Coordinates of C-alpha atoms (C1' of nucleotides) in Angstrom, one line a residue:
Chain A
M378 CA 68.3 -203.8 96.1
I379 CA 67.1 -204.8 92.7
T380 CA 69.8 -205.2 90.0
R381 CA 68.3 -205.3 86.6
G382 CA 68.1 -202.4 84.2
P383 CA 70.3 -199.5 85.3
S384 CA 73.7 -200.2 87.0
L385 CA 73.9 -200.6 90.7
T386 CA 75.8 -197.4 91.0
E387 CA 73.0 -195.5 89.1
Q388 CA 70.4 -197.1 91.4
V389 CA 72.3 -196.0 94.5
R390 CA 72.7 -192.5 93.0
Q391 CA 69.0 -192.2 92.4
H392 CA 68.1 -193.5 95.8
L393 CA 70.4 -191.1 97.5
K394 CA 69.3 -188.2 95.3
Q395 CA 65.7 -188.8 96.3
R396 CA 66.5 -188.9 100.0
I397 CA 68.5 -185.6 99.5
V398 CA 65.7 -183.7 97.8
E399 CA 63.1 -185.1 100.2
D400 CA 65.3 -183.7 103.0
G401 CA 65.8 -187.1 104.4
F402 CA 69.2 -186.5 106.1
E403 CA 69.6 -184.9 109.5
E404 CA 71.2 -181.4 109.3
G405 CA 72.3 -182.1 105.7
R406 CA 74.8 -184.7 106.9
I407 CA 75.0 -187.9 104.7
P408 CA 76.0 -191.1 106.5
P409 CA 79.6 -192.4 106.2
E410 CA 80.3 -194.4 103.0
T411 CA 80.9 -197.7 104.9
E412 CA 77.5 -197.3 106.6
L413 CA 75.7 -196.6 103.3
A414 CA 77.4 -199.6 101.8
A415 CA 76.3 -201.9 104.6
E416 CA 72.8 -200.5 104.6
L417 CA 72.3 -200.8 100.9
G418 CA 74.1 -204.1 100.6
V419 CA 76.7 -203.0 98.1
S420 CA 80.4 -202.4 98.2
R421 CA 81.9 -199.1 99.3
T422 CA 83.3 -198.6 95.8
T423 CA 79.8 -198.6 94.4
V424 CA 78.6 -196.1 97.0
R425 CA 81.6 -193.9 96.3
D426 CA 80.9 -193.9 92.5
A427 CA 77.3 -192.9 93.2
L428 CA 78.5 -190.1 95.6
S429 CA 81.0 -188.9 93.0
R430 CA 78.3 -188.4 90.5
L431 CA 76.2 -186.5 93.0
A432 CA 79.2 -184.4 93.9
H433 CA 79.7 -183.6 90.3
E434 CA 76.1 -182.6 89.9
G435 CA 76.5 -180.3 92.8
A436 CA 74.0 -182.0 95.0
I437 CA 76.6 -182.8 97.7
V438 CA 80.0 -181.7 98.9
R439 CA 82.6 -184.1 100.3
R440 CA 85.1 -183.0 102.9
Q441 CA 87.9 -185.3 103.6
G442 CA 88.1 -186.3 107.2
A443 CA 84.8 -184.5 108.0
G444 CA 82.0 -186.1 106.1
T445 CA 79.6 -185.7 103.2
F446 CA 77.0 -183.0 103.2
V447 CA 74.0 -181.8 101.2
N448 CA 74.7 -178.7 99.1
P449 CA 71.7 -176.4 99.0
A450 CA 73.3 -174.0 96.6
G451 CA 74.1 -176.8 94.2
L452 CA 70.6 -178.2 94.3
R453 CA 69.4 -175.1 92.5
I454 CA 71.5 -176.0 89.4
K455 CA 69.1 -177.2 86.7
T456 CA 71.2 -176.8 83.6
R457 CA 74.4 -178.8 83.7
L458 CA 75.7 -177.6 80.4
E459 CA 78.2 -180.5 80.0
E460 CA 75.5 -183.1 80.6
M461 CA 72.7 -181.4 78.7
W462 CA 71.4 -183.7 76.1
S463 CA 68.0 -183.0 74.6
Y464 CA 66.3 -179.7 75.1
E465 CA 63.1 -181.5 75.9
D466 CA 64.6 -183.1 78.9
M467 CA 66.4 -179.9 80.0
L468 CA 63.1 -178.0 79.9
R469 CA 61.3 -180.8 81.8
D470 CA 64.1 -180.6 84.5
H471 CA 63.1 -176.9 84.9
G472 CA 59.6 -178.0 85.6
F473 CA 58.3 -177.0 82.2
T474 CA 56.2 -179.2 79.9
P475 CA 57.7 -178.3 76.6
S476 CA 56.0 -178.4 73.2
V477 CA 57.7 -178.1 69.8
E478 CA 56.9 -176.3 66.6
V479 CA 58.7 -177.1 63.4
L480 CA 59.2 -174.0 61.4
A481 CA 61.0 -175.3 58.3
I482 CA 62.5 -178.4 56.7
E483 CA 64.5 -177.6 53.6
T484 CA 67.4 -178.9 51.5
G485 CA 70.0 -176.6 50.0
P486 CA 73.7 -175.8 49.8
A487 CA 75.7 -175.7 53.1
R488 CA 77.0 -172.4 54.4
Q489 CA 80.8 -172.5 54.6
D490 CA 81.0 -172.9 58.4
T491 CA 78.5 -175.8 58.2
A492 CA 80.5 -177.4 55.4
E493 CA 83.6 -177.2 57.5
A494 CA 82.0 -178.5 60.6
L495 CA 80.5 -181.5 58.8
Q496 CA 83.7 -182.0 56.7
L497 CA 81.7 -181.8 53.5
A498 CA 83.1 -181.1 50.0
D499 CA 82.7 -177.5 48.9
D500 CA 79.5 -178.1 47.1
G501 CA 78.0 -180.0 49.9
T502 CA 74.2 -180.1 50.4
V503 CA 72.5 -180.2 53.7
L504 CA 69.1 -180.8 55.1
T505 CA 68.1 -178.0 57.4
M506 CA 65.5 -178.3 60.2
T507 CA 64.4 -175.3 62.2
K508 CA 62.2 -175.7 65.3
V509 CA 61.1 -173.8 68.4
F510 CA 60.6 -175.2 71.9
Y511 CA 57.7 -173.6 73.8
E512 CA 56.7 -173.5 77.4
D513 CA 53.0 -172.6 77.3
D514 CA 52.9 -169.7 74.9
D515 CA 56.5 -168.6 75.5
P516 CA 59.1 -169.7 73.0
V517 CA 62.2 -170.6 74.9
V518 CA 64.7 -172.1 72.5
L519 CA 65.2 -171.7 68.7
T520 CA 67.2 -174.5 67.1
T521 CA 68.5 -175.0 63.6
N522 CA 70.0 -178.4 62.7
H523 CA 72.1 -178.9 59.5
V524 CA 72.5 -182.6 58.5
P525 CA 74.5 -183.8 55.5
A526 CA 72.1 -184.6 52.6
G527 CA 71.8 -188.4 52.1
L528 CA 72.4 -189.3 55.7
L529 CA 68.7 -189.2 56.4
P530 CA 65.9 -190.4 54.1
D531 CA 64.3 -187.7 51.9
E532 CA 60.8 -188.1 53.2
I533 CA 61.5 -186.5 56.6
D534 CA 58.2 -184.9 57.8
E535 CA 57.3 -182.6 60.6
Q536 CA 56.5 -185.5 62.8
D537 CA 60.0 -186.8 62.5
A538 CA 61.7 -183.4 63.0
A539 CA 59.7 -182.6 66.1
G540 CA 61.4 -185.3 68.2
P541 CA 64.9 -185.2 69.6
I542 CA 67.4 -185.4 66.8
F543 CA 69.4 -188.2 68.3
E544 CA 66.3 -190.4 68.1
L545 CA 66.0 -189.4 64.5
F546 CA 69.5 -190.5 63.8
E547 CA 69.0 -193.8 65.5
R548 CA 65.8 -194.6 63.8
E549 CA 66.4 -193.3 60.3
A550 CA 70.2 -193.5 59.9
N551 CA 71.1 -196.2 62.4
A552 CA 73.7 -193.8 63.7
Q553 CA 74.5 -193.0 67.3
L554 CA 75.0 -189.4 68.3
S555 CA 77.7 -189.6 71.0
Y556 CA 78.7 -186.1 72.0
Y557 CA 78.6 -182.4 71.0
V558 CA 81.4 -179.8 71.0
S559 CA 79.7 -176.6 71.7
E560 CA 80.7 -172.9 71.7
V561 CA 78.9 -170.5 74.0
V562 CA 78.4 -167.3 72.0
P563 CA 76.9 -164.0 73.1
I564 CA 74.7 -162.5 70.4
V565 CA 72.0 -159.8 70.0
L566 CA 68.9 -161.1 68.2
D567 CA 68.2 -160.1 64.6
G568 CA 64.7 -159.5 63.4
V569 CA 63.9 -163.0 62.3
Q570 CA 65.3 -164.6 65.5
A571 CA 63.5 -162.1 67.6
T572 CA 60.2 -162.8 65.9
S573 CA 60.6 -166.5 66.4
L574 CA 61.4 -166.0 70.1
D575 CA 58.7 -163.3 70.6
V576 CA 61.1 -160.6 71.9
T577 CA 62.3 -157.4 70.5
A578 CA 65.2 -157.3 68.1
G579 CA 68.5 -156.4 69.8
T580 CA 67.8 -158.4 72.9
P581 CA 71.0 -160.2 74.1
A582 CA 71.0 -164.0 74.1
I583 CA 73.1 -167.1 74.3
S584 CA 73.8 -169.0 71.1
L585 CA 75.1 -172.5 71.4
D586 CA 77.0 -173.2 68.2
E587 CA 77.7 -176.9 68.1
T588 CA 78.7 -180.0 66.2
G589 CA 77.4 -183.4 67.1
F590 CA 79.6 -186.5 66.5
T591 CA 79.4 -190.3 66.6
G592 CA 81.6 -192.3 68.8
E593 CA 83.9 -192.8 65.8
G594 CA 84.4 -189.1 65.5
T595 CA 82.2 -188.6 62.4
P596 CA 80.3 -185.3 62.5
L597 CA 76.6 -185.9 62.1
V598 CA 75.0 -182.5 62.7
H599 CA 75.9 -178.8 62.9
A600 CA 73.5 -176.8 65.0
Q601 CA 72.7 -173.4 66.4
S602 CA 70.5 -173.1 69.5
I603 CA 69.4 -169.7 70.8
L604 CA 68.2 -169.6 74.3
R605 CA 65.9 -166.9 75.7
D606 CA 67.9 -165.8 78.7
D607 CA 65.0 -164.4 80.6
L608 CA 63.3 -167.8 80.7
L609 CA 66.2 -170.2 80.6
R610 CA 69.3 -169.2 82.5
L611 CA 72.4 -171.4 82.2
R612 CA 73.8 -172.2 85.6
V613 CA 76.9 -174.3 86.3
M614 CA 79.1 -175.3 89.1
R615 CA 82.8 -174.5 88.8
R616 CA 85.5 -176.3 90.8
Q617 CA 89.2 -177.0 90.7
A618 CA 90.2 -179.6 88.1
G619 CA 91.3 -183.1 89.0
T620 CA 88.8 -183.5 91.8
Chain B
M925 CA 106.8 -194.7 88.1
I926 CA 107.5 -192.1 90.8
T927 CA 104.9 -191.7 93.5
R928 CA 105.5 -188.6 95.5
G929 CA 103.5 -185.4 95.0
P930 CA 100.4 -185.9 92.8
S931 CA 98.4 -189.1 93.0
L932 CA 99.3 -192.1 90.8
T933 CA 96.1 -191.5 88.8
E934 CA 97.1 -187.9 88.1
Q935 CA 100.6 -189.0 87.1
V936 CA 99.2 -191.6 84.7
R937 CA 96.7 -189.0 83.4
Q938 CA 99.5 -186.5 82.6
H939 CA 101.7 -189.2 81.1
L940 CA 98.9 -190.3 78.7
K941 CA 97.9 -186.7 77.9
Q942 CA 101.4 -185.9 76.9
R943 CA 101.6 -188.9 74.6
I944 CA 98.3 -188.0 73.1
V945 CA 99.2 -184.4 72.3
E946 CA 102.6 -185.5 71.0
D947 CA 100.7 -187.9 68.7
G948 CA 102.4 -190.9 70.2
F949 CA 99.7 -193.4 69.5
E950 CA 99.3 -195.2 66.1
E951 CA 96.2 -194.1 64.3
G952 CA 94.8 -192.5 67.4
R953 CA 94.3 -195.9 69.1
I954 CA 95.2 -196.1 72.7
P955 CA 96.4 -199.4 74.0
P956 CA 94.1 -201.7 76.1
E957 CA 93.7 -200.8 79.7
T958 CA 95.4 -204.1 80.9
E959 CA 98.3 -203.4 78.7
L960 CA 98.7 -199.8 80.0
A961 CA 98.5 -201.1 83.5
A962 CA 101.2 -203.6 83.0
E963 CA 103.4 -201.1 81.1
L964 CA 103.1 -198.5 83.8
G965 CA 103.2 -200.8 86.7
V966 CA 99.9 -199.8 88.2
S967 CA 96.5 -201.5 88.6
R968 CA 93.9 -201.4 85.9
T969 CA 91.7 -199.3 88.2
T970 CA 94.3 -196.6 88.4
V971 CA 94.6 -196.6 84.6
R972 CA 90.8 -196.5 84.3
D973 CA 90.5 -193.5 86.6
A974 CA 93.1 -191.6 84.5
L975 CA 91.3 -192.5 81.3
S976 CA 88.0 -191.4 82.8
R977 CA 89.4 -188.0 83.5
L978 CA 90.8 -187.7 80.0
A979 CA 87.4 -188.8 78.5
H980 CA 85.8 -186.2 80.6
E981 CA 88.2 -183.5 79.3
G982 CA 87.3 -184.6 75.8
A983 CA 90.8 -185.8 75.0
I984 CA 89.7 -189.4 74.3
V985 CA 86.6 -191.4 73.5
R986 CA 86.0 -194.9 74.9
R987 CA 83.9 -197.4 73.0
Q988 CA 82.9 -200.5 74.8
G989 CA 84.2 -203.6 73.0
A990 CA 86.1 -201.6 70.5
G991 CA 88.8 -199.7 72.3
T992 CA 89.9 -196.2 73.4
F993 CA 90.7 -193.5 70.8
V994 CA 92.2 -190.0 70.7
N995 CA 89.5 -187.4 70.0
P996 CA 90.9 -184.6 67.8
A997 CA 87.7 -182.5 68.1
G998 CA 87.9 -182.6 71.9
L999 CA 91.6 -181.6 72.0
R1000 CA 90.6 -178.2 70.7
I1001 CA 88.6 -177.5 73.9
K1002 CA 90.6 -175.1 76.1
T1003 CA 87.9 -173.8 78.4
R1004 CA 86.3 -176.5 80.5
L1005 CA 83.8 -174.1 82.1
E1006 CA 83.1 -176.6 84.9
E1007 CA 86.7 -177.0 85.8
M1008 CA 87.8 -173.4 85.2
W1009 CA 89.4 -172.1 88.3
S1010 CA 91.6 -169.0 88.0
Y1011 CA 91.5 -166.8 84.9
E1012 CA 95.2 -166.7 84.9
D1013 CA 95.4 -170.4 84.4
M1014 CA 92.7 -170.4 81.8
L1015 CA 94.5 -167.8 79.8
R1016 CA 97.7 -169.7 80.1
D1017 CA 95.9 -172.8 78.8
H1018 CA 95.1 -170.7 75.7
G1019 CA 98.7 -170.0 75.2
F1020 CA 98.5 -166.5 76.5
T1021 CA 100.8 -164.9 79.0
P1022 CA 98.4 -162.9 81.0
S1023 CA 99.0 -159.7 83.0
V1024 CA 96.7 -158.0 85.4
E1025 CA 95.7 -154.4 86.1
V1026 CA 93.9 -153.5 89.3
L1027 CA 91.4 -150.8 88.5
A1028 CA 89.9 -150.1 91.9
I1029 CA 89.8 -151.3 95.5
E1030 CA 87.0 -149.7 97.5
T1031 CA 84.7 -150.3 100.4
G1032 CA 81.0 -149.4 100.4
P1033 CA 77.4 -150.7 100.9
A1034 CA 76.5 -153.9 99.1
R1035 CA 74.1 -153.9 96.2
Q1036 CA 71.0 -155.9 96.9
D1037 CA 72.0 -158.9 94.7
T1038 CA 75.4 -159.0 96.4
A1039 CA 73.9 -158.8 99.9
E1040 CA 71.6 -161.7 99.0
A1041 CA 74.3 -163.8 97.5
L1042 CA 76.6 -163.2 100.5
Q1043 CA 73.7 -163.6 102.9
L1044 CA 74.5 -160.3 104.5
A1045 CA 72.2 -158.2 106.7
D1046 CA 70.5 -155.4 104.8
D1047 CA 73.1 -152.8 105.6
G1048 CA 76.0 -155.0 104.7
T1049 CA 79.3 -153.5 103.6
V1050 CA 81.5 -155.1 101.1
L1051 CA 85.1 -154.7 99.8
T1052 CA 85.0 -154.4 96.0
M1053 CA 88.0 -155.1 93.8
T1054 CA 87.9 -154.6 90.1
K1055 CA 90.6 -155.9 87.8
V1056 CA 91.3 -156.5 84.1
F1057 CA 93.3 -159.4 82.6
Y1058 CA 95.4 -158.6 79.6
E1059 CA 97.0 -160.5 76.8
D1060 CA 99.7 -158.2 75.4
D1061 CA 97.8 -155.0 75.0
D1062 CA 94.4 -156.6 74.7
P1063 CA 92.0 -156.7 77.7
V1064 CA 90.4 -160.1 77.8
V1065 CA 88.5 -160.3 81.1
L1066 CA 87.0 -157.7 83.4
T1067 CA 86.3 -159.0 86.9
T1068 CA 84.6 -157.4 89.8
N1069 CA 84.8 -159.2 93.2
H1070 CA 82.7 -158.3 96.2
V1071 CA 83.8 -159.6 99.6
P1072 CA 82.1 -159.1 102.9
A1073 CA 83.8 -156.3 104.9
G1074 CA 85.8 -157.7 107.8
L1075 CA 86.6 -161.0 106.1
L1076 CA 89.8 -159.6 104.7
P1077 CA 92.1 -157.2 106.5
D1078 CA 91.7 -153.5 105.8
E1079 CA 95.1 -152.9 104.3
I1080 CA 94.5 -154.8 101.0
D1081 CA 96.8 -153.2 98.4
E1082 CA 97.0 -153.6 94.6
Q1083 CA 99.7 -156.3 95.0
D1084 CA 97.3 -158.4 97.0
A1085 CA 94.4 -157.8 94.7
A1086 CA 96.3 -158.7 91.6
G1087 CA 96.8 -162.4 92.4
P1088 CA 94.1 -165.1 92.2
I1089 CA 91.4 -164.4 94.8
F1090 CA 91.5 -167.9 96.2
E1091 CA 95.1 -167.3 97.2
L1092 CA 94.1 -164.1 98.9
F1093 CA 91.5 -165.9 101.0
E1094 CA 93.9 -168.6 102.0
R1095 CA 96.7 -166.1 102.9
E1096 CA 94.7 -163.3 104.5
A1097 CA 91.5 -165.0 105.9
N1098 CA 92.7 -168.6 106.3
A1099 CA 89.6 -169.6 104.3
Q1100 CA 89.4 -172.2 101.5
L1101 CA 87.4 -171.3 98.4
S1102 CA 85.9 -174.6 97.3
Y1103 CA 83.5 -174.0 94.4
Y1104 CA 81.6 -171.4 92.5
V1105 CA 77.9 -171.4 91.3
S1106 CA 78.0 -169.5 88.1
E1107 CA 75.3 -168.1 85.8
V1108 CA 76.1 -167.6 82.2
V1109 CA 74.5 -164.3 81.2
P1110 CA 74.4 -162.7 77.7
I1111 CA 74.9 -158.9 77.9
V1112 CA 75.7 -155.9 75.7
L1113 CA 78.5 -153.8 77.1
D1114 CA 77.8 -150.4 78.6
G1115 CA 80.1 -147.5 78.2
V1116 CA 82.2 -148.1 81.2
Q1117 CA 82.6 -151.9 80.6
A1118 CA 83.4 -151.2 76.9
T1119 CA 86.1 -148.7 77.8
S1120 CA 87.8 -151.1 80.2
L1121 CA 87.7 -153.9 77.6
D1122 CA 88.7 -151.6 74.7
V1123 CA 85.7 -152.3 72.5
T1124 CA 82.7 -150.3 71.4
A1125 CA 79.7 -150.0 73.6
G1126 CA 76.9 -152.3 72.6
T1127 CA 79.2 -155.2 71.8
P1128 CA 77.6 -158.5 73.0
A1129 CA 79.6 -160.4 75.7
I1130 CA 79.3 -163.2 78.2
S1131 CA 79.0 -162.3 81.8
L1132 CA 79.7 -164.9 84.4
D1133 CA 77.7 -164.0 87.5
E1134 CA 78.9 -166.2 90.3
T1135 CA 79.2 -166.8 94.0
G1136 CA 82.1 -168.6 95.6
F1137 CA 81.7 -170.8 98.6
T1138 CA 83.8 -172.6 101.2
G1139 CA 83.5 -176.4 101.5
E1140 CA 81.2 -175.7 104.5
G1141 CA 78.8 -173.8 102.2
T1142 CA 79.6 -170.3 103.4
P1143 CA 79.6 -167.7 100.6
L1144 CA 82.9 -165.8 100.4
V1145 CA 82.7 -163.8 97.3
H1146 CA 80.1 -162.5 94.8
A1147 CA 81.7 -161.8 91.4
Q1148 CA 81.0 -160.7 87.8
S1149 CA 83.4 -161.6 85.1
I1150 CA 82.9 -160.2 81.6
L1151 CA 84.7 -162.1 78.8
R1152 CA 85.6 -160.6 75.4
D1153 CA 84.1 -163.1 73.1
D1154 CA 86.3 -162.3 70.2
L1155 CA 89.4 -163.2 72.2
L1156 CA 88.1 -165.9 74.5
R1157 CA 85.5 -168.3 73.3
L1158 CA 83.9 -170.7 75.8
R1159 CA 83.9 -174.1 74.3
V1160 CA 82.5 -177.2 76.1
M1161 CA 81.8 -180.8 75.5
R1162 CA 78.3 -182.1 75.9
R1163 CA 77.4 -185.7 76.5
Q1164 CA 74.6 -187.8 77.9
A1165 CA 74.4 -187.8 81.7
G1166 CA 75.5 -190.7 83.8
T1167 CA 78.5 -191.7 81.6
Chain C
dC266 C1' 93.0 -190.6 118.6
dA267 C1' 88.8 -192.2 116.6
dG268 C1' 86.3 -191.5 112.4
dT269 C1' 85.9 -189.8 107.8
dG270 C1' 86.9 -189.5 102.9
dG271 C1' 90.9 -190.4 99.3
dT272 C1' 93.9 -193.7 96.9
dC273 C1' 95.2 -198.1 95.2
dT274 C1' 95.3 -203.0 94.5
dA275 C1' 93.9 -207.7 92.5
dG276 C1' 90.6 -210.1 90.7
dA277 C1' 86.0 -211.6 89.0
dC278 C1' 82.4 -211.4 85.8
dC279 C1' 79.6 -209.0 82.2
dA280 C1' 78.4 -206.5 77.7
dC281 C1' 79.8 -205.3 73.5
dT282 C1' 82.6 -205.2 69.1
dT283 C1' 85.3 -207.2 65.9
dT284 C1' 87.2 -211.0 63.2
Chain D
dA1100 C1' 85.8 -216.9 69.7
dA1101 C1' 88.9 -213.5 71.2
dG1102 C1' 89.5 -209.1 72.8
dT1103 C1' 87.9 -204.8 74.6
dG1104 C1' 85.8 -201.6 77.9
dG1105 C1' 82.0 -201.6 82.0
dT1106 C1' 80.7 -203.0 86.6
dC1107 C1' 81.4 -204.6 91.1
dT1108 C1' 83.7 -206.7 95.1
dA1109 C1' 86.7 -207.0 99.4
dG1110 C1' 90.3 -205.2 101.5
dA1111 C1' 94.4 -202.4 102.6
dC1112 C1' 96.5 -198.2 103.7
dC1113 C1' 96.8 -193.0 103.8
dA1114 C1' 95.5 -188.0 104.7
dC1115 C1' 92.8 -185.2 107.0
dT1116 C1' 89.3 -183.4 110.5
dG1117 C1' 87.6 -182.6 114.9
dA1118 C1' 86.7 -183.8 119.7

DNA sequence: CAGTGGTCTAGACCACTTT
DNA sequence: AAGTGGTCTAGACCACTGA
């Protein structure tokens, strides 16, 4: 087992994930942890950490005393809301090959909710970038990002805005986007939103209203992303806490 | 440190959580893991497991090389969708004191989507229970549960249906509900739903369409829960996978 | 009662941040 | 250079399942 690059645990996770999706386990039963550890030449702890991640993803179910098993229902989950990072990657996980169109890049005064989220002074100015993610000719996600003016250089062009925003922060502001706090809001689309997403106004949709932070807790971006429910259905696994 | 009942890790987690919410750490800085381990008389591994759970909840942020810190933004998260179990508990976490009204208990043929979710034969019959969760006089959640006929005894009464459904399965069917696979669907309320939730028809809302399974992967229940967005806002933390 | 996953320990070394 | 969290090991014992 090679050991450079990703952690051992991650390598074991990927190895097992691959065997799972390729249906490489008899009757969906995964070998005992001690056996996997011996086979892969790692400690049982490492195997357990890898299995824990797979269980969290929903790919497997562990039953104390009985064994570990493939979870067909969980394998259908493509959108792990709490581990969703860039929309590009999420769409790729759905088997899409996404493209991006930048609709607008503009600077102006912040709306009040944006000023609060970004902890700006009252007269704060923000850079606003609006883009749409497409699968073939179908618009799937409409995203608006608000960033405090001055954090990014002035000469942001469409090329820059088209990529994932966390890459933009790393490259242009030397800042690391660490996590988002997101609200899941049900809306009906207004005329402008409906036009951008190529559906009729009044269609229900999910809006993710969220703020992105650095590891230090500094808000970097306030964003709204509207998902076309008919093309992109959020699906999650719910279980009891503390497991 | 006492050691009966919950696991050591869980005890440490609760202890630290309490100190966090009571603002018991200077400048939001949490002591080093080795220090906590010595202070609490447990191994560093146990402390780390407890901290991992808190980080996952959003209560803290860990920064390699720098330290572990309280996360004020994360502390506002009350609805961890992927760890949500009973609506009663979720509402209590919001500081509500929920009550339940059972609207209907009836037996009849399954709708097609229910029959598929529960893997029933085409002519499958299901027991359907509808209930509303209230906070004071405000209805907050409208839930409909469909259970295969015969799984539960015939004489289910309102008393039985009012409690959490996983308790019903344990008590009446000796079956353990282990996890749900849930879809997050945006809807606009129809007349009946709107009346039950005491809002006007056409209001947007989140519908959680979900199937509950045993650890063995047998579907036990197909359910729809509609949340009043103005009273109960789903809020989650998003981070990069594999952390 | 044999086998499985669950918990916990003690310790080593590494990667990273801060001073 | 010192201190912090991140990874990994080897081993012990417990709780639970199923034949």
